[in-house]
Amino acid sequence: MKQKSILFPCLLLAASVYAWLESGQAELFSGQDQWPVLLMLLGAAFVYQGKKEAVTPHFFIGLLLFGIGLHFFAKPKWTWWPDDFEMLLFLIGFSLLISTVQKKEYVYEAVSMICFSLFLYFFKQIMAWLESARIPTALLKEYWPFVFIGISLLLLLIKRKKSIR
């Protein structure tokens, strides 16, 4: 007999808690009626269900939803918080790493995404440091995305050739 999933009750609970927070009947914290809180609650529901029932994709999606919600909730409050692009790449890498580290799958990909997001976050500081060392950076500033596009295409072609053989 197929076991019933707890996903629907978890999602219903998350949506109900958000509806209660949005109604303003209780003031638990500022911004409790904003949409990022809903993402965090839904993410927590997916994380709980994914962990409880050992469903790795749901655990990954839950971490990602919770992280995106946390990012958009915290960004207006803290000036030092990273921009959307860097943080979303970091969250994808972090969620992938946490959800697959036990199986030792996608660790290289996850760490690469985290490193790329950190590179983007510190890009301006890296360029300032290179300029202070009198290293020309004009070409690097303009063409670095194309370098990563080339590396990505090369990796795609290399993986394709290996899988065809």
Short mmCIF file of N, CA and C in Angstrom, two decimals:
data_model
loop_
_atom_site.label_atom_id
_atom_site.label_comp_id
_atom_site.label_asym_id
_atom_site.label_seq_id
_atom_site.Cartn_x
_atom_site.Cartn_y
_atom_site.Cartn_z
N MET A 1 0.84 -1.18 0.00
CA MET A 1 0.00 0.00 0.00
C MET A 1 0.89 1.24 0.00
N LYS A 2 0.54 2.19 -0.82
CA LYS A 2 1.33 3.41 -0.95
C LYS A 2 1.11 4.31 0.27
N GLN A 3 2.24 4.78 0.81
CA GLN A 3 2.18 5.65 1.98
C GLN A 3 1.76 7.05 1.55
N LYS A 4 0.89 7.68 2.32
CA LYS A 4 0.44 9.04 2.01
C LYS A 4 1.52 10.04 2.38
N SER A 5 1.68 11.02 1.52
CA SER A 5 2.68 12.06 1.73
C SER A 5 2.15 13.11 2.70
N ILE A 6 3.08 13.73 3.40
CA ILE A 6 2.71 14.82 4.30
C ILE A 6 2.89 16.18 3.63
N LEU A 7 3.14 16.18 2.32
CA LEU A 7 3.37 17.44 1.62
C LEU A 7 2.16 18.36 1.67
N PHE A 8 0.98 17.85 1.33
CA PHE A 8 -0.20 18.71 1.32
C PHE A 8 -0.50 19.31 2.69
N PRO A 9 -0.50 18.52 3.77
CA PRO A 9 -0.73 19.14 5.08
C PRO A 9 0.33 20.19 5.45
N CYS A 10 1.57 19.94 5.08
CA CYS A 10 2.63 20.91 5.37
C CYS A 10 2.42 22.21 4.60
N LEU A 11 2.09 22.10 3.31
CA LEU A 11 1.85 23.29 2.50
C LEU A 11 0.61 24.04 2.98
N LEU A 12 -0.43 23.30 3.35
CA LEU A 12 -1.65 23.93 3.87
C LEU A 12 -1.36 24.65 5.18
N LEU A 13 -0.56 24.05 6.04
CA LEU A 13 -0.18 24.69 7.29
C LEU A 13 0.61 25.97 7.03
N ALA A 14 1.56 25.91 6.10
CA ALA A 14 2.37 27.09 5.77
C ALA A 14 1.49 28.22 5.23
N ALA A 15 0.58 27.89 4.32
CA ALA A 15 -0.31 28.92 3.75
C ALA A 15 -1.25 29.47 4.82
N SER A 16 -1.71 28.63 5.72
CA SER A 16 -2.61 29.09 6.78
C SER A 16 -1.89 30.00 7.77
N VAL A 17 -0.67 29.65 8.12
CA VAL A 17 0.11 30.50 9.03
C VAL A 17 0.37 31.85 8.38
N TYR A 18 0.67 31.85 7.07
CA TYR A 18 0.88 33.12 6.38
C TYR A 18 -0.40 33.95 6.35
N ALA A 19 -1.55 33.31 6.10
CA ALA A 19 -2.82 34.03 6.09
C ALA A 19 -3.09 34.65 7.46
N TRP A 20 -2.75 33.92 8.52
CA TRP A 20 -2.93 34.45 9.88
C TRP A 20 -1.99 35.62 10.13
N LEU A 21 -0.73 35.50 9.70
CA LEU A 21 0.23 36.60 9.87
C LEU A 21 -0.19 37.82 9.05
N GLU A 22 -0.70 37.58 7.85
CA GLU A 22 -1.11 38.68 6.98
C GLU A 22 -2.36 39.39 7.50
N SER A 23 -3.19 38.67 8.23
CA SER A 23 -4.43 39.27 8.74
C SER A 23 -4.16 40.34 9.79
N GLY A 24 -2.99 40.30 10.41
CA GLY A 24 -2.63 41.30 11.40
C GLY A 24 -3.22 41.05 12.78
N GLN A 25 -3.74 39.87 13.02
CA GLN A 25 -4.32 39.55 14.33
C GLN A 25 -3.26 39.51 15.42
N ALA A 26 -2.05 39.23 15.02
CA ALA A 26 -0.93 39.21 15.98
C ALA A 26 0.28 39.83 15.29
N GLU A 27 1.00 40.67 16.01
CA GLU A 27 2.20 41.31 15.47
C GLU A 27 3.42 40.60 16.06
N LEU A 28 3.95 39.63 15.32
CA LEU A 28 5.10 38.87 15.80
C LEU A 28 6.42 39.54 15.42
N PHE A 29 6.50 40.09 14.21
CA PHE A 29 7.70 40.78 13.74
C PHE A 29 7.29 41.72 12.61
N SER A 30 8.15 42.69 12.35
CA SER A 30 7.83 43.64 11.29
C SER A 30 8.01 42.98 9.92
N GLY A 31 7.11 43.27 9.02
CA GLY A 31 7.17 42.69 7.69
C GLY A 31 6.59 41.31 7.59
N GLN A 32 5.82 40.90 8.58
CA GLN A 32 5.28 39.54 8.59
C GLN A 32 4.22 39.32 7.51
N ASP A 33 3.72 40.39 6.92
CA ASP A 33 2.70 40.26 5.88
C ASP A 33 3.27 40.38 4.47
N GLN A 34 4.57 40.32 4.33
CA GLN A 34 5.20 40.43 3.02
C GLN A 34 5.34 39.06 2.37
N TRP A 35 5.40 39.07 1.02
CA TRP A 35 5.46 37.81 0.28
C TRP A 35 6.71 36.98 0.56
N PRO A 36 7.87 37.55 0.91
CA PRO A 36 9.00 36.68 1.22
C PRO A 36 8.74 35.75 2.42
N VAL A 37 7.89 36.19 3.33
CA VAL A 37 7.55 35.33 4.48
C VAL A 37 6.81 34.09 3.98
N LEU A 38 5.93 34.28 3.00
CA LEU A 38 5.22 33.14 2.42
C LEU A 38 6.21 32.17 1.77
N LEU A 39 7.19 32.70 1.05
CA LEU A 39 8.21 31.82 0.45
C LEU A 39 8.98 31.05 1.52
N MET A 40 9.32 31.73 2.61
CA MET A 40 10.05 31.04 3.68
C MET A 40 9.19 29.95 4.32
N LEU A 41 7.91 30.22 4.54
CA LEU A 41 7.03 29.21 5.13
C LEU A 41 6.84 28.02 4.19
N LEU A 42 6.62 28.30 2.91
CA LEU A 42 6.48 27.20 1.94
C LEU A 42 7.79 26.42 1.82
N GLY A 43 8.90 27.14 1.84
CA GLY A 43 10.20 26.47 1.80
C GLY A 43 10.41 25.57 3.00
N ALA A 44 10.03 26.07 4.18
CA ALA A 44 10.15 25.25 5.39
C ALA A 44 9.28 24.00 5.29
N ALA A 45 8.10 24.12 4.69
CA ALA A 45 7.23 22.96 4.51
C ALA A 45 7.89 21.92 3.60
N PHE A 46 8.46 22.39 2.49
CA PHE A 46 9.15 21.46 1.58
C PHE A 46 10.38 20.84 2.24
N VAL A 47 11.12 21.62 3.01
CA VAL A 47 12.30 21.08 3.70
C VAL A 47 11.88 19.99 4.68
N TYR A 48 10.85 20.27 5.47
CA TYR A 48 10.39 19.28 6.45
C TYR A 48 9.93 18.00 5.76
N GLN A 49 9.10 18.14 4.73
CA GLN A 49 8.59 16.97 4.03
C GLN A 49 9.72 16.23 3.32
N GLY A 50 10.61 16.97 2.69
CA GLY A 50 11.72 16.34 1.98
C GLY A 50 12.64 15.57 2.90
N LYS A 51 12.87 16.10 4.09
CA LYS A 51 13.73 15.42 5.06
C LYS A 51 13.00 14.23 5.69
N LYS A 52 11.75 14.44 6.05
CA LYS A 52 10.97 13.40 6.73
C LYS A 52 10.74 12.18 5.82
N GLU A 53 10.46 12.45 4.54
CA GLU A 53 10.16 11.36 3.62
C GLU A 53 11.32 11.03 2.68
N ALA A 54 12.49 11.62 2.92
CA ALA A 54 13.70 11.38 2.12
C ALA A 54 13.47 11.63 0.63
N VAL A 55 12.88 12.78 0.33
CA VAL A 55 12.65 13.19 -1.06
C VAL A 55 13.61 14.35 -1.34
N THR A 56 14.77 14.02 -1.91
CA THR A 56 15.83 15.01 -2.12
C THR A 56 15.39 16.20 -2.97
N PRO A 57 14.65 16.01 -4.07
CA PRO A 57 14.24 17.19 -4.84
C PRO A 57 13.36 18.15 -4.04
N HIS A 58 12.49 17.64 -3.19
CA HIS A 58 11.66 18.51 -2.37
C HIS A 58 12.50 19.24 -1.33
N PHE A 59 13.49 18.56 -0.79
CA PHE A 59 14.39 19.20 0.18
C PHE A 59 15.16 20.33 -0.50
N PHE A 60 15.65 20.09 -1.72
CA PHE A 60 16.36 21.11 -2.49
C PHE A 60 15.46 22.31 -2.77
N ILE A 61 14.26 22.05 -3.27
CA ILE A 61 13.32 23.14 -3.57
C ILE A 61 12.97 23.91 -2.30
N GLY A 62 12.81 23.20 -1.20
CA GLY A 62 12.51 23.86 0.07
C GLY A 62 13.62 24.79 0.52
N LEU A 63 14.86 24.31 0.43
CA LEU A 63 16.00 25.16 0.79
C LEU A 63 16.06 26.39 -0.11
N LEU A 64 15.84 26.17 -1.40
CA LEU A 64 15.89 27.27 -2.35
C LEU A 64 14.78 28.30 -2.08
N LEU A 65 13.55 27.83 -1.88
CA LEU A 65 12.45 28.75 -1.58
C LEU A 65 12.69 29.51 -0.28
N PHE A 66 13.13 28.80 0.75
CA PHE A 66 13.39 29.46 2.02
C PHE A 66 14.50 30.50 1.87
N GLY A 67 15.56 30.14 1.16
CA GLY A 67 16.66 31.07 0.95
C GLY A 67 16.27 32.30 0.15
N ILE A 68 15.49 32.10 -0.91
CA ILE A 68 15.03 33.24 -1.71
C ILE A 68 14.13 34.14 -0.88
N GLY A 69 13.24 33.54 -0.11
CA GLY A 69 12.39 34.34 0.77
C GLY A 69 13.20 35.11 1.79
N LEU A 70 14.19 34.45 2.39
CA LEU A 70 15.05 35.12 3.37
C LEU A 70 15.83 36.25 2.72
N HIS A 71 16.31 36.03 1.49
CA HIS A 71 17.05 37.08 0.79
C HIS A 71 16.19 38.32 0.59
N PHE A 72 15.00 38.14 0.04
CA PHE A 72 14.15 39.30 -0.24
C PHE A 72 13.57 39.91 1.04
N PHE A 73 13.52 39.14 2.11
CA PHE A 73 13.07 39.68 3.39
C PHE A 73 14.18 40.51 4.04
N ALA A 74 15.42 40.04 3.95
CA ALA A 74 16.54 40.70 4.63
C ALA A 74 17.16 41.83 3.82
N LYS A 75 17.05 41.78 2.51
CA LYS A 75 17.73 42.77 1.66
C LYS A 75 17.39 44.22 2.00
N PRO A 76 16.12 44.59 2.19
CA PRO A 76 15.84 46.00 2.51
C PRO A 76 16.30 46.40 3.91
N LYS A 77 16.49 45.44 4.79
CA LYS A 77 16.84 45.75 6.18
C LYS A 77 18.34 45.97 6.38
N TRP A 78 19.16 45.30 5.60
CA TRP A 78 20.61 45.36 5.78
C TRP A 78 21.27 45.88 4.51
N THR A 79 22.06 46.93 4.65
CA THR A 79 22.71 47.54 3.49
C THR A 79 23.85 46.68 2.94
N TRP A 80 24.45 45.86 3.78
CA TRP A 80 25.57 45.03 3.35
C TRP A 80 25.12 43.76 2.62
N TRP A 81 23.82 43.50 2.58
CA TRP A 81 23.31 42.27 1.98
C TRP A 81 23.62 42.24 0.48
N PRO A 82 24.02 41.11 -0.08
CA PRO A 82 24.39 41.03 -1.50
C PRO A 82 23.22 41.34 -2.44
N ASP A 83 23.55 41.69 -3.68
CA ASP A 83 22.53 41.94 -4.70
C ASP A 83 21.84 40.64 -5.09
N ASP A 84 20.76 40.78 -5.85
CA ASP A 84 19.94 39.62 -6.21
C ASP A 84 20.72 38.56 -6.99
N PHE A 85 21.43 38.98 -8.03
CA PHE A 85 22.10 38.02 -8.92
C PHE A 85 23.10 37.16 -8.15
N GLU A 86 23.97 37.81 -7.39
CA GLU A 86 24.99 37.05 -6.65
C GLU A 86 24.35 36.14 -5.61
N MET A 87 23.36 36.66 -4.91
CA MET A 87 22.74 35.89 -3.84
C MET A 87 21.94 34.70 -4.38
N LEU A 88 21.24 34.90 -5.48
CA LEU A 88 20.48 33.78 -6.05
C LEU A 88 21.40 32.67 -6.53
N LEU A 89 22.52 33.03 -7.14
CA LEU A 89 23.50 32.00 -7.53
C LEU A 89 24.06 31.29 -6.30
N PHE A 90 24.35 32.06 -5.25
CA PHE A 90 24.85 31.46 -4.02
C PHE A 90 23.81 30.50 -3.43
N LEU A 91 22.55 30.92 -3.41
CA LEU A 91 21.49 30.08 -2.84
C LEU A 91 21.31 28.79 -3.64
N ILE A 92 21.42 28.87 -4.95
CA ILE A 92 21.31 27.66 -5.77
C ILE A 92 22.46 26.70 -5.43
N GLY A 93 23.68 27.22 -5.37
CA GLY A 93 24.82 26.39 -5.03
C GLY A 93 24.74 25.82 -3.62
N PHE A 94 24.36 26.66 -2.67
CA PHE A 94 24.25 26.23 -1.28
C PHE A 94 23.16 25.17 -1.12
N SER A 95 22.00 25.40 -1.73
CA SER A 95 20.91 24.43 -1.63
C SER A 95 21.29 23.11 -2.27
N LEU A 96 21.96 23.17 -3.40
CA LEU A 96 22.41 21.95 -4.07
C LEU A 96 23.43 21.21 -3.21
N LEU A 97 24.34 21.94 -2.61
CA LEU A 97 25.36 21.32 -1.77
C LEU A 97 24.74 20.64 -0.55
N ILE A 98 23.88 21.35 0.15
CA ILE A 98 23.27 20.80 1.37
C ILE A 98 22.39 19.59 1.05
N SER A 99 21.64 19.67 -0.05
CA SER A 99 20.70 18.59 -0.34
C SER A 99 21.36 17.34 -0.92
N THR A 100 22.56 17.46 -1.47
CA THR A 100 23.18 16.30 -2.11
C THR A 100 24.51 15.88 -1.49
N VAL A 101 24.94 16.53 -0.44
CA VAL A 101 26.26 16.23 0.12
C VAL A 101 26.32 14.82 0.73
N GLN A 102 25.22 14.32 1.26
CA GLN A 102 25.23 12.99 1.85
C GLN A 102 25.46 11.91 0.79
N LYS A 103 24.91 12.13 -0.40
CA LYS A 103 25.08 11.17 -1.48
C LYS A 103 26.36 11.42 -2.28
N LYS A 104 27.04 12.51 -1.96
CA LYS A 104 28.26 12.92 -2.66
C LYS A 104 28.01 13.11 -4.16
N GLU A 105 26.84 13.66 -4.48
CA GLU A 105 26.50 13.99 -5.85
C GLU A 105 26.50 15.51 -6.01
N TYR A 106 26.91 15.97 -7.15
CA TYR A 106 26.86 17.39 -7.51
C TYR A 106 27.64 18.29 -6.56
N VAL A 107 28.59 17.76 -5.83
CA VAL A 107 29.38 18.58 -4.91
C VAL A 107 30.24 19.55 -5.70
N TYR A 108 30.88 19.08 -6.77
CA TYR A 108 31.71 19.95 -7.61
C TYR A 108 30.88 21.09 -8.19
N GLU A 109 29.70 20.77 -8.70
CA GLU A 109 28.84 21.78 -9.30
C GLU A 109 28.38 22.80 -8.26
N ALA A 110 28.02 22.31 -7.08
CA ALA A 110 27.55 23.20 -6.02
C ALA A 110 28.65 24.13 -5.54
N VAL A 111 29.83 23.59 -5.32
CA VAL A 111 30.96 24.42 -4.87
C VAL A 111 31.35 25.41 -5.97
N SER A 112 31.27 24.99 -7.22
CA SER A 112 31.56 25.91 -8.33
C SER A 112 30.58 27.07 -8.36
N MET A 113 29.30 26.78 -8.14
CA MET A 113 28.29 27.86 -8.12
C MET A 113 28.54 28.82 -6.96
N ILE A 114 28.89 28.27 -5.81
CA ILE A 114 29.18 29.12 -4.64
C ILE A 114 30.40 29.98 -4.93
N CYS A 115 31.44 29.39 -5.49
CA CYS A 115 32.65 30.17 -5.81
C CYS A 115 32.37 31.24 -6.85
N PHE A 116 31.56 30.93 -7.86
CA PHE A 116 31.21 31.92 -8.88
C PHE A 116 30.42 33.06 -8.27
N SER A 117 29.50 32.75 -7.37
CA SER A 117 28.73 33.83 -6.73
C SER A 117 29.62 34.69 -5.85
N LEU A 118 30.58 34.07 -5.16
CA LEU A 118 31.51 34.86 -4.35
C LEU A 118 32.42 35.71 -5.24
N PHE A 119 32.82 35.17 -6.38
CA PHE A 119 33.60 35.96 -7.34
C PHE A 119 32.80 37.19 -7.77
N LEU A 120 31.53 37.01 -8.09
CA LEU A 120 30.70 38.14 -8.49
C LEU A 120 30.52 39.14 -7.36
N TYR A 121 30.36 38.62 -6.14
CA TYR A 121 30.16 39.50 -4.99
C TYR A 121 31.40 40.37 -4.74
N PHE A 122 32.58 39.78 -4.89
CA PHE A 122 33.82 40.50 -4.62
C PHE A 122 34.48 41.05 -5.88
N PHE A 123 33.78 41.06 -7.01
CA PHE A 123 34.36 41.47 -8.29
C PHE A 123 34.93 42.88 -8.23
N LYS A 124 34.18 43.82 -7.68
CA LYS A 124 34.65 45.22 -7.62
C LYS A 124 35.91 45.34 -6.75
N GLN A 125 35.94 44.62 -5.63
CA GLN A 125 37.11 44.66 -4.78
C GLN A 125 38.32 44.01 -5.46
N ILE A 126 38.08 42.94 -6.19
CA ILE A 126 39.17 42.27 -6.92
C ILE A 126 39.74 43.21 -7.98
N MET A 127 38.85 43.88 -8.71
CA MET A 127 39.30 44.82 -9.75
C MET A 127 40.07 45.99 -9.12
N ALA A 128 39.61 46.50 -8.00
CA ALA A 128 40.32 47.60 -7.32
C ALA A 128 41.70 47.14 -6.86
N TRP A 129 41.79 45.91 -6.35
CA TRP A 129 43.08 45.38 -5.91
C TRP A 129 44.03 45.23 -7.09
N LEU A 130 43.53 44.70 -8.21
CA LEU A 130 44.38 44.55 -9.40
C LEU A 130 44.84 45.90 -9.92
N GLU A 131 43.96 46.89 -9.90
CA GLU A 131 44.34 48.23 -10.36
C GLU A 131 45.37 48.86 -9.43
N SER A 132 45.25 48.60 -8.12
CA SER A 132 46.24 49.14 -7.18
C SER A 132 47.60 48.48 -7.38
N ALA A 133 47.60 47.26 -7.90
CA ALA A 133 48.86 46.57 -8.21
C ALA A 133 49.34 46.92 -9.62
N ARG A 134 48.71 47.90 -10.23
CA ARG A 134 49.05 48.39 -11.57
C ARG A 134 48.91 47.31 -12.66
N ILE A 135 47.92 46.47 -12.49
CA ILE A 135 47.60 45.46 -13.49
C ILE A 135 46.41 45.98 -14.30
N PRO A 136 46.54 46.07 -15.62
CA PRO A 136 45.43 46.60 -16.41
C PRO A 136 44.20 45.69 -16.34
N THR A 137 43.04 46.31 -16.12
CA THR A 137 41.81 45.53 -15.94
C THR A 137 40.71 45.88 -16.93
N ALA A 138 40.97 46.78 -17.86
CA ALA A 138 39.91 47.23 -18.77
C ALA A 138 39.32 46.07 -19.57
N LEU A 139 40.17 45.23 -20.14
CA LEU A 139 39.67 44.09 -20.92
C LEU A 139 38.95 43.08 -20.04
N LEU A 140 39.47 42.85 -18.85
CA LEU A 140 38.85 41.90 -17.93
C LEU A 140 37.46 42.37 -17.51
N LYS A 141 37.33 43.67 -17.22
CA LYS A 141 36.03 44.22 -16.82
C LYS A 141 35.00 44.08 -17.93
N GLU A 142 35.45 44.22 -19.17
CA GLU A 142 34.52 44.21 -20.29
C GLU A 142 34.18 42.81 -20.78
N TYR A 143 35.16 41.90 -20.75
CA TYR A 143 34.96 40.62 -21.42
C TYR A 143 34.87 39.41 -20.49
N TRP A 144 34.87 39.59 -19.17
CA TRP A 144 34.84 38.42 -18.29
C TRP A 144 33.60 37.56 -18.49
N PRO A 145 32.41 38.13 -18.80
CA PRO A 145 31.27 37.23 -19.02
C PRO A 145 31.48 36.28 -20.21
N PHE A 146 32.16 36.79 -21.25
CA PHE A 146 32.39 35.95 -22.42
C PHE A 146 33.36 34.82 -22.12
N VAL A 147 34.28 35.05 -21.21
CA VAL A 147 35.20 33.99 -20.79
C VAL A 147 34.41 32.86 -20.13
N PHE A 148 33.48 33.23 -19.25
CA PHE A 148 32.67 32.21 -18.58
C PHE A 148 31.70 31.52 -19.54
N ILE A 149 31.19 32.26 -20.52
CA ILE A 149 30.34 31.64 -21.55
C ILE A 149 31.16 30.61 -22.33
N GLY A 150 32.38 30.97 -22.70
CA GLY A 150 33.26 30.04 -23.42
C GLY A 150 33.58 28.80 -22.60
N ILE A 151 33.90 29.00 -21.33
CA ILE A 151 34.19 27.86 -20.45
C ILE A 151 32.97 26.96 -20.33
N SER A 152 31.79 27.56 -20.18
CA SER A 152 30.55 26.78 -20.06
C SER A 152 30.28 25.95 -21.32
N LEU A 153 30.43 26.58 -22.48
CA LEU A 153 30.21 25.85 -23.73
C LEU A 153 31.23 24.74 -23.91
N LEU A 154 32.47 25.01 -23.54
CA LEU A 154 33.51 23.98 -23.62
C LEU A 154 33.17 22.79 -22.71
N LEU A 155 32.74 23.08 -21.49
CA LEU A 155 32.36 22.00 -20.57
C LEU A 155 31.16 21.22 -21.09
N LEU A 156 30.21 21.91 -21.69
CA LEU A 156 29.06 21.21 -22.28
C LEU A 156 29.49 20.29 -23.40
N LEU A 157 30.39 20.75 -24.26
CA LEU A 157 30.84 19.92 -25.37
C LEU A 157 31.67 18.74 -24.89
N ILE A 158 32.52 18.96 -23.90
CA ILE A 158 33.35 17.88 -23.36
C ILE A 158 32.46 16.81 -22.73
N LYS A 159 31.49 17.21 -21.94
CA LYS A 159 30.59 16.24 -21.30
C LYS A 159 29.77 15.48 -22.34
N ARG A 160 29.36 16.17 -23.40
CA ARG A 160 28.59 15.52 -24.46
C ARG A 160 29.41 14.43 -25.13
N LYS A 161 30.66 14.75 -25.45
CA LYS A 161 31.49 13.77 -26.13
C LYS A 161 31.71 12.54 -25.25
N LYS A 162 31.90 12.74 -23.96
CA LYS A 162 32.11 11.61 -23.05
C LYS A 162 30.86 10.75 -22.95
N SER A 163 29.69 11.37 -22.93
CA SER A 163 28.47 10.59 -22.76
C SER A 163 28.07 9.87 -24.05
N ILE A 164 28.54 10.34 -25.20
CA ILE A 164 28.21 9.68 -26.47
C ILE A 164 29.00 8.38 -26.62
N ARG A 165 30.23 8.37 -26.16
CA ARG A 165 31.09 7.18 -26.34
C ARG A 165 30.64 6.03 -25.55
#
